[in-house]
Structure formats: C-alpha cells, structure tokens
C-alpha cells in the first residue's frame, strides 16, 4: 500500500484522539507519547472486550507537560488547576458514581502541589486510577527541582545541585495501602499497557507511576545532549523486581529504580463503604462492584 493511502487510512487509535488538536506540543524524544500510547491501547482493548464503555471514562489532568494529555484524548475530561486533579476526579466520582475517572498528571502536580490529596485518596481507597508521569523535574515551568528530582542534580532552582532527598512515590502509596500500585518506565510500554488493563477495571485506589524521559529540560540540565542519551542512562537504573517487602523497593537515580507491581489487592473501595452506610439508588450500578464480582470469579 502506498504511503499516501496509509496516511489517508489513519491510525487505528485515531478514534480515541482529537486529531484536530495534533501535532502535540511535546518535545521530540519526550516519554509522554509512549505513556499516552500505552494508555490508549489499554482503553481500546477494554472497550473492544466490553469491559468498559468509553462514555464512562473521564480523563482528569493537572498542570504541566502531562496536563496537555486531556486535550488530546477523545474522551470526556478536564484540565484542572495545579495539584487539584485528584480532588476534581473525586468530585466527578461522587457527583456521578457511574463514571470512571482516571487522573493522568506529572510528579510535581500529583506528589508535591497535590501531595496531600494523593495521600488521602490512597488512605480512603478512593475508587480512582491515578497514572503519574515522573519526569524527575518541573519541566513545563522551566526545569525547577521537583519532589522526585535526584539528589545533587542541577535544576534552575538548585544551581549547585539538589540538596533534598526525593520521594519514592509508588512506595509511599503502597505503604498507605491502595488496592493496586505499580511502577514502570517508558522503556516497558507493553508492561505498562498490561498494568493499565489490569488497574482500570477494578475497585479502590489504583496508582501507576511511569518514570519518563524529559530530554529537553531535565536531560540537558544533567548533561545528556540528546534524547537517546537520557533514555539509555535511565534504562541502566530501572530494574523489574518482585519486591517481598517495602524495603525492597528502591528509588535511586545512581543505583536502582525498582519497577514492577508493588501491591495487588481487592479490598472494597470508598464508594462501597458509602453504600454500606446509605442505600442510595445508584449503589447497584457502580461499575467497581461489577468489576469486583468479575475478579472474584
Ligand atoms: S519539557 Fe520535557 S516533559 Fe515537557 S514536553 Fe518537553 S521533553 Fe517532555
């Protein structure tokens, strides 16, 4: 088939994209396209199998490079103020429990400015999937130090090197007790896709961290001149493991960033706790209960 015919045919995932918004604003070599691809393939699969209706999905993003994603996907969504994607998504769920909110945002938005919302959503086992892109800095605003920036790294706010210890966000959420917690990197798009397929249609709080490359800002600041250099540097430290305890999970840019599934439970989520207390008419219809029954079979 000629190249022109192939272009005219479009991409199989175009049905889930607002193609009129493309090309996107992400820099060449940015890892966010890989994250988006894994997410769309997982959604496409779940819709094709009848597990989820795409009309139920609401993609909520915060501020930052990742925040642009809600404008590119052809799903209901919202682009919310900095750090407030999680409370907005909780509002969506409480306002219409038949909907399935998915938060996709960056590490600064989720773990720093919105850090308290993350902790309490996990504590409540809120019925919500959060996918956090971790690009190791505040990229969109110019490369400031973020909660995940490696110690010693140059950023625009730490010109002599970062004096702080970083957050291991996935390990923290696993310690609080969300139902599903995993960390992947953009080097493993298939594992990420499988993880999203597993985490999306289930109850309770689900959290997937995606360690991503920001070659334009973080990479240049720490001395990597091209996207492949940063990609390869990161690939050297990411390691897939099956941790037996929280202490086996490592987040160290010099030694190891542990990847894998850190928690995989099926405890009742917040919405079911509400339904145990109140007999709301919608309690019979919340998708999480249907999925929990399917998982239990
Ligand atoms: S600044 Fe970094 S994270 Fe943002 S689009 Fe460019 S490469 Fe990606």
Coordinates of N, CA, C and O in Angstrom, one line a residue, residues 1-105:
X1 N 0.8 -1.2 0.0 CA 0.0 0.0 0.0 C 0.9 1.3 0.0 O 1.9 1.3 0.7
X2 N 0.5 2.2 -0.8 CA 1.3 3.4 -0.9 C 1.3 4.2 0.5 O 0.3 4.1 1.2
X3 N 2.3 5.1 0.6 CA 2.4 5.9 1.9 C 1.2 6.8 2.0 O 0.6 6.9 3.1
X4 N 0.7 7.4 0.8 CA -0.4 8.3 0.9 C -1.7 7.6 1.3 O -2.5 8.1 2.1
X5 N -1.9 6.3 0.8 CA -3.1 5.6 1.2 C -3.0 5.2 2.6 O -4.1 5.3 3.3
X6 N -1.8 4.9 3.1 CA -1.7 4.6 4.6 C -2.0 5.8 5.4 O -2.8 5.7 6.4
X7 N -1.6 7.0 5.0 CA -1.9 8.2 5.8 C -3.4 8.5 5.7 O -4.0 8.8 6.8
X8 N -4.0 8.3 4.5 CA -5.4 8.6 4.4 C -6.2 7.6 5.3 O -7.3 8.0 5.8
X9 N -5.7 6.4 5.5 CA -6.4 5.4 6.3 C -6.4 5.8 7.8 O -7.3 5.4 8.5
X10 N -5.4 6.6 8.2 CA -5.3 7.0 9.6 C -4.7 5.9 10.5 O -4.4 4.8 10.0
X11 N -4.6 6.2 11.7 CA -4.0 5.3 12.7 C -5.2 4.6 13.4 O -6.2 5.2 13.7
X12 N -5.0 3.3 13.8 CA -6.1 2.6 14.5 C -6.5 3.3 15.8 O -7.7 3.1 16.2
X13 N -5.7 4.0 16.4 CA -6.1 4.7 17.7 C -6.6 6.1 17.5 O -6.9 6.8 18.4
X14 N -6.7 6.5 16.2 CA -7.2 7.9 15.9 C -8.6 8.1 16.5 O -9.0 9.2 16.9
X15 N -9.4 7.0 16.6 CA -10.8 7.1 17.1 C -10.8 7.6 18.6 O -11.8 8.1 19.1
X16 N -9.6 7.4 19.3 CA -9.5 7.8 20.7 C -8.8 9.2 20.8 O -8.4 9.6 21.9
X17 N -8.5 9.8 19.7 CA -7.7 11.0 19.7 C -8.5 12.2 19.1 O -9.2 12.0 18.1
X18 N -8.3 13.4 19.6 CA -8.8 14.6 19.0 C -7.7 15.0 17.9 O -6.8 15.8 18.2
X19 N -7.8 14.3 16.8 CA -6.7 14.5 15.8 C -6.6 16.0 15.3 O -5.5 16.4 14.9
X20 N -7.7 16.7 15.5 CA -7.7 18.1 15.1 C -6.7 19.0 16.0 O -6.3 20.1 15.7
X21 N -6.4 18.4 17.2 CA -5.5 19.1 18.1 C -4.0 18.7 17.8 O -3.2 19.2 18.5
X22 N -3.8 17.8 16.9 CA -2.4 17.4 16.7 C -1.8 18.3 15.5 O -2.5 18.8 14.7
X23 N -0.5 18.5 15.5 CA 0.5 17.8 16.3 C 0.5 18.4 17.8 O 0.1 19.5 18.0
X24 N 1.0 17.5 18.6 CA 1.0 17.8 20.1 C 2.2 18.8 20.4 O 3.0 19.0 19.5
X25 N 2.2 19.3 21.6 CA 3.3 20.2 21.9 C 4.5 19.6 22.6 O 5.5 20.2 22.9
X26 N 4.5 18.2 22.8 CA 5.6 17.6 23.5 C 6.9 17.6 22.6 O 6.8 17.5 21.4
X27 N 8.0 17.7 23.3 CA 9.3 17.9 22.6 C 9.6 16.5 21.9 O 9.2 15.5 22.4
X28 N 10.5 16.6 20.8 CA 10.9 15.3 20.3 C 11.7 14.5 21.3 O 12.5 15.0 22.0
X29 N 11.4 13.2 21.4 CA 12.1 12.3 22.3 C 11.4 12.3 23.7 O 11.9 11.5 24.6
X30 N 10.4 13.1 23.9 CA 9.7 13.1 25.2 C 9.0 11.7 25.5 O 8.5 11.2 24.6
X31 N 9.1 11.3 26.7 CA 8.5 10.0 27.0 C 7.0 10.0 27.1 O 6.3 8.9 27.2
X32 N 6.3 11.2 27.1 CA 4.9 11.2 27.3 C 4.1 10.6 26.2 O 3.0 10.0 26.4
X33 N 4.6 10.6 25.0 CA 3.9 9.9 23.9 C 3.8 8.4 24.1 O 2.8 7.8 23.8
X34 N 4.9 7.8 24.7 CA 4.9 6.4 25.0 C 3.8 6.1 26.0 O 3.1 5.1 25.9
X35 N 3.7 6.9 27.0 CA 2.7 6.7 28.1 C 1.3 6.8 27.5 O 0.5 5.9 27.7
X36 N 1.1 7.8 26.6 CA -0.2 8.0 26.0 C -0.6 6.8 25.1 O -1.7 6.3 25.2
X37 N 0.4 6.3 24.4 CA 0.2 5.1 23.5 C -0.3 3.9 24.3 O -1.2 3.2 24.0
X38 N 0.4 3.6 25.5 CA 0.1 2.5 26.3 C -1.3 2.7 26.9 O -2.1 1.7 26.9
X39 N -1.7 3.9 27.3 CA -3.0 4.2 27.8 C -4.1 3.9 26.8 O -5.1 3.2 27.1
X40 N -3.9 4.5 25.6 CA -4.9 4.3 24.6 C -5.1 2.9 24.1 O -6.2 2.4 23.9
X41 N -4.0 2.1 24.0 CA -4.1 0.7 23.6 C -4.9 -0.1 24.7 O -5.7 -0.9 24.4
X42 N -4.6 0.3 26.0 CA -5.3 -0.4 27.1 C -6.8 -0.1 27.0 O -7.7 -1.0 27.1
X43 N -7.1 1.2 26.8 CA -8.5 1.6 26.7 C -9.2 0.9 25.5 O -10.3 0.4 25.7
X44 N -8.5 1.0 24.4 CA -9.1 0.3 23.2 C -9.4 -1.1 23.4 O -10.5 -1.6 23.0
X45 N -8.5 -1.8 24.1 CA -8.7 -3.3 24.4 C -9.9 -3.5 25.3 O -10.8 -4.3 25.0
X46 N -10.0 -2.7 26.4 CA -11.1 -2.9 27.4 C -12.4 -2.5 26.7 O -13.4 -3.2 27.0
X47 N -12.4 -1.5 25.9 CA -13.7 -1.2 25.2 C -14.1 -2.3 24.2 O -15.2 -2.7 24.2
X48 N -13.1 -2.8 23.5 CA -13.4 -3.8 22.5 C -13.9 -5.1 23.1 O -14.7 -5.8 22.5
X49 N -13.5 -5.4 24.4 CA -13.9 -6.6 25.1 C -15.2 -6.3 25.9 O -15.7 -7.2 26.6
X50 N -15.7 -5.1 25.8 CA -17.0 -4.8 26.5 C -16.8 -4.7 28.0 O -17.8 -4.7 28.8
X51 N -15.5 -4.5 28.5 CA -15.3 -4.4 29.9 C -15.7 -3.0 30.4 O -16.2 -2.8 31.5
X52 N -15.4 -2.1 29.6 CA -15.7 -0.7 29.9 C -16.3 0.0 28.7 O -16.0 -0.3 27.6
X53 N -17.2 1.0 29.0 CA -17.7 1.8 27.9 C -16.9 3.1 27.9 O -16.8 3.8 29.0
X54 N -16.4 3.5 26.8 CA -15.6 4.7 26.7 C -16.4 6.0 27.2 O -15.8 6.9 27.6
X55 N -17.7 5.9 27.1 CA -18.5 7.0 27.6 C -18.5 7.2 29.1 O -18.8 8.2 29.6
X56 N -18.0 6.1 29.8 CA -17.9 6.2 31.2 C -16.6 6.9 31.7 O -16.5 7.4 32.8
X57 N -15.6 6.9 30.8 CA -14.3 7.4 31.2 C -14.2 8.9 31.2 O -14.8 9.6 30.4
X58 N -13.6 9.4 32.3 CA -13.3 10.9 32.4 C -11.8 11.0 32.7 O -11.3 10.6 33.7
X59 N -11.1 11.6 31.8 CA -9.6 11.8 32.0 C -9.4 13.2 32.6 O -9.7 14.2 32.0
X60 N -8.8 13.2 33.8 CA -8.6 14.5 34.5 C -7.1 14.7 34.6 O -6.3 13.8 35.1
X61 N -6.6 15.9 34.2 CA -5.2 16.2 34.2 C -5.0 17.5 35.0 O -5.9 18.3 35.2
X62 N -3.8 17.7 35.5 CA -3.4 18.9 36.2 C -2.6 19.8 35.3 O -2.7 19.7 34.1
X63 N -1.7 20.6 35.9 CA -0.9 21.5 35.1 C 0.5 20.8 34.9 O 1.0 20.1 35.8
X64 N 1.1 21.1 33.8 CA 2.4 20.6 33.4 C 2.3 20.0 32.0 O 1.3 20.0 31.4
X65 N 3.5 19.5 31.6 CA 3.5 18.9 30.2 C 2.5 17.8 30.1 O 1.8 17.7 29.1
X66 N 2.4 16.9 31.2 CA 1.4 15.8 31.1 C 0.0 16.3 31.0 O -0.9 15.6 30.5
X67 N -0.2 17.5 31.6 CA -1.6 18.0 31.7 C -2.2 18.2 30.3 O -3.5 18.3 30.2
X68 N -1.4 18.4 29.3 CA -2.0 18.6 27.9 C -2.7 17.4 27.4 O -3.5 17.4 26.5
X69 N -2.5 16.2 28.1 CA -3.0 14.9 27.6 C -4.5 14.9 27.5 O -5.1 14.4 26.5
X70 N -5.2 15.6 28.4 CA -6.7 15.5 28.4 C -7.2 16.3 27.2 O -8.4 16.0 26.8
X71 N -6.4 17.1 26.6 CA -6.9 17.8 25.4 C -6.7 17.0 24.1 O -7.3 17.3 23.1
X72 N -5.9 16.0 24.2 CA -5.6 15.1 23.0 C -6.5 13.9 22.9 O -6.7 13.4 21.8
X73 N -7.0 13.4 24.1 CA -7.8 12.2 24.0 C -9.3 12.5 23.8 O -9.8 13.5 24.3
X74 N -9.9 11.7 22.9 CA -11.3 11.9 22.6 C -12.2 11.2 23.6 O -12.9 10.2 23.3
X75 N -12.1 11.6 24.9 CA -12.8 11.1 26.0 C -13.3 12.3 26.8 O -12.6 13.4 26.7
X76 N -14.3 12.1 27.6 CA -14.6 13.3 28.5 C -13.5 13.5 29.4 O -12.7 12.6 29.7
X77 N -13.3 14.8 29.7 CA -12.1 15.1 30.6 C -12.1 16.5 31.1 O -13.0 17.3 30.8
X78 N -11.1 16.8 31.9 CA -11.0 18.2 32.4 C -9.5 18.4 32.7 O -8.7 17.6 33.1
X79 N -9.1 19.7 32.4 CA -7.8 20.2 32.7 C -7.9 21.1 33.9 O -8.5 22.2 33.8
X80 N -7.4 20.7 35.0 CA -7.7 21.4 36.3 C -6.5 22.2 36.8 O -5.4 22.1 36.3
X81 N -6.8 23.0 37.8 CA -5.7 23.8 38.4 C -4.5 22.9 39.0 O -4.7 21.7 39.3
X82 N -3.4 23.6 39.2 CA -2.2 22.8 39.6 C -2.4 22.1 40.9 O -2.8 22.7 41.9
X83 N -2.2 20.8 40.9 CA -2.3 19.9 42.1 C -3.7 19.5 42.4 O -3.9 18.7 43.4
X84 N -4.7 19.9 41.7 CA -6.1 19.6 42.1 C -6.7 18.5 41.2 O -8.0 18.4 41.2
X85 N -6.0 17.8 40.4 CA -6.6 16.8 39.6 C -7.3 15.7 40.4 O -8.4 15.3 40.0
X86 N -6.7 15.3 41.5 CA -7.3 14.2 42.3 C -8.6 14.6 42.9 O -9.6 13.9 42.8
X87 N -8.6 15.8 43.7 CA -9.9 16.2 44.2 C -11.0 16.4 43.2 O -12.2 16.2 43.4
X88 N -10.6 16.9 42.0 CA -11.5 17.1 40.9 C -12.1 15.8 40.5 O -13.3 15.6 40.4
X89 N -11.2 14.8 40.3 CA -11.7 13.4 39.9 C -12.6 12.8 41.0 O -13.6 12.1 40.7
X90 N -12.3 13.0 42.2 CA -13.1 12.5 43.3 C -14.5 13.2 43.2 O -15.5 12.5 43.4
X91 N -14.5 14.5 42.9 CA -15.8 15.1 42.7 C -16.6 14.6 41.6 O -17.8 14.4 41.7
X92 N -15.9 14.2 40.5 CA -16.6 13.6 39.4 C -17.2 12.3 39.8 O -18.4 12.0 39.5
X93 N -16.5 11.5 40.6 CA -17.0 10.2 41.0 C -18.2 10.3 42.0 O -19.2 9.6 41.9
X94 N -18.0 11.3 42.9 CA -19.1 11.4 43.9 C -20.4 12.0 43.2 O -21.5 11.7 43.6
X95 N -20.1 12.9 42.2 CA -21.3 13.5 41.5 C -22.0 12.6 40.6 O -23.2 12.6 40.5
X96 N -21.3 11.7 40.0 CA -21.9 10.7 39.2 C -21.2 9.3 39.3 O -20.2 9.1 38.6
X97 N -21.6 8.5 40.3 CA -20.8 7.3 40.6 C -20.7 6.3 39.4 O -19.9 5.3 39.5
X98 N -21.5 6.5 38.4 CA -21.4 5.6 37.2 C -20.2 5.9 36.4 O -19.9 5.1 35.5
X99 N -19.6 7.0 36.6 CA -18.4 7.4 35.8 C -17.2 6.8 36.3 O -17.1 6.4 37.5
X100 N -16.1 6.7 35.5 CA -14.9 6.1 35.9 C -13.8 7.1 35.6 O -13.3 7.3 34.5
X101 N -13.4 7.9 36.7 CA -12.4 8.9 36.5 C -11.0 8.3 36.5 O -10.6 7.4 37.2
X102 N -10.1 8.9 35.6 CA -8.7 8.5 35.5 C -7.9 9.8 35.6 O -8.1 10.7 34.7
X103 N -7.0 9.9 36.6 CA -6.1 11.1 36.7 C -4.8 10.7 36.0 O -4.2 9.7 36.2
X104 N -4.4 11.6 35.1 CA -3.1 11.4 34.5 C -2.3 12.7 34.6 O -2.8 13.8 34.0
X105 N -1.3 12.8 35.4 CA -0.6 14.0 35.6 C 0.9 13.8 36.0 O 1.3 12.6 36.2

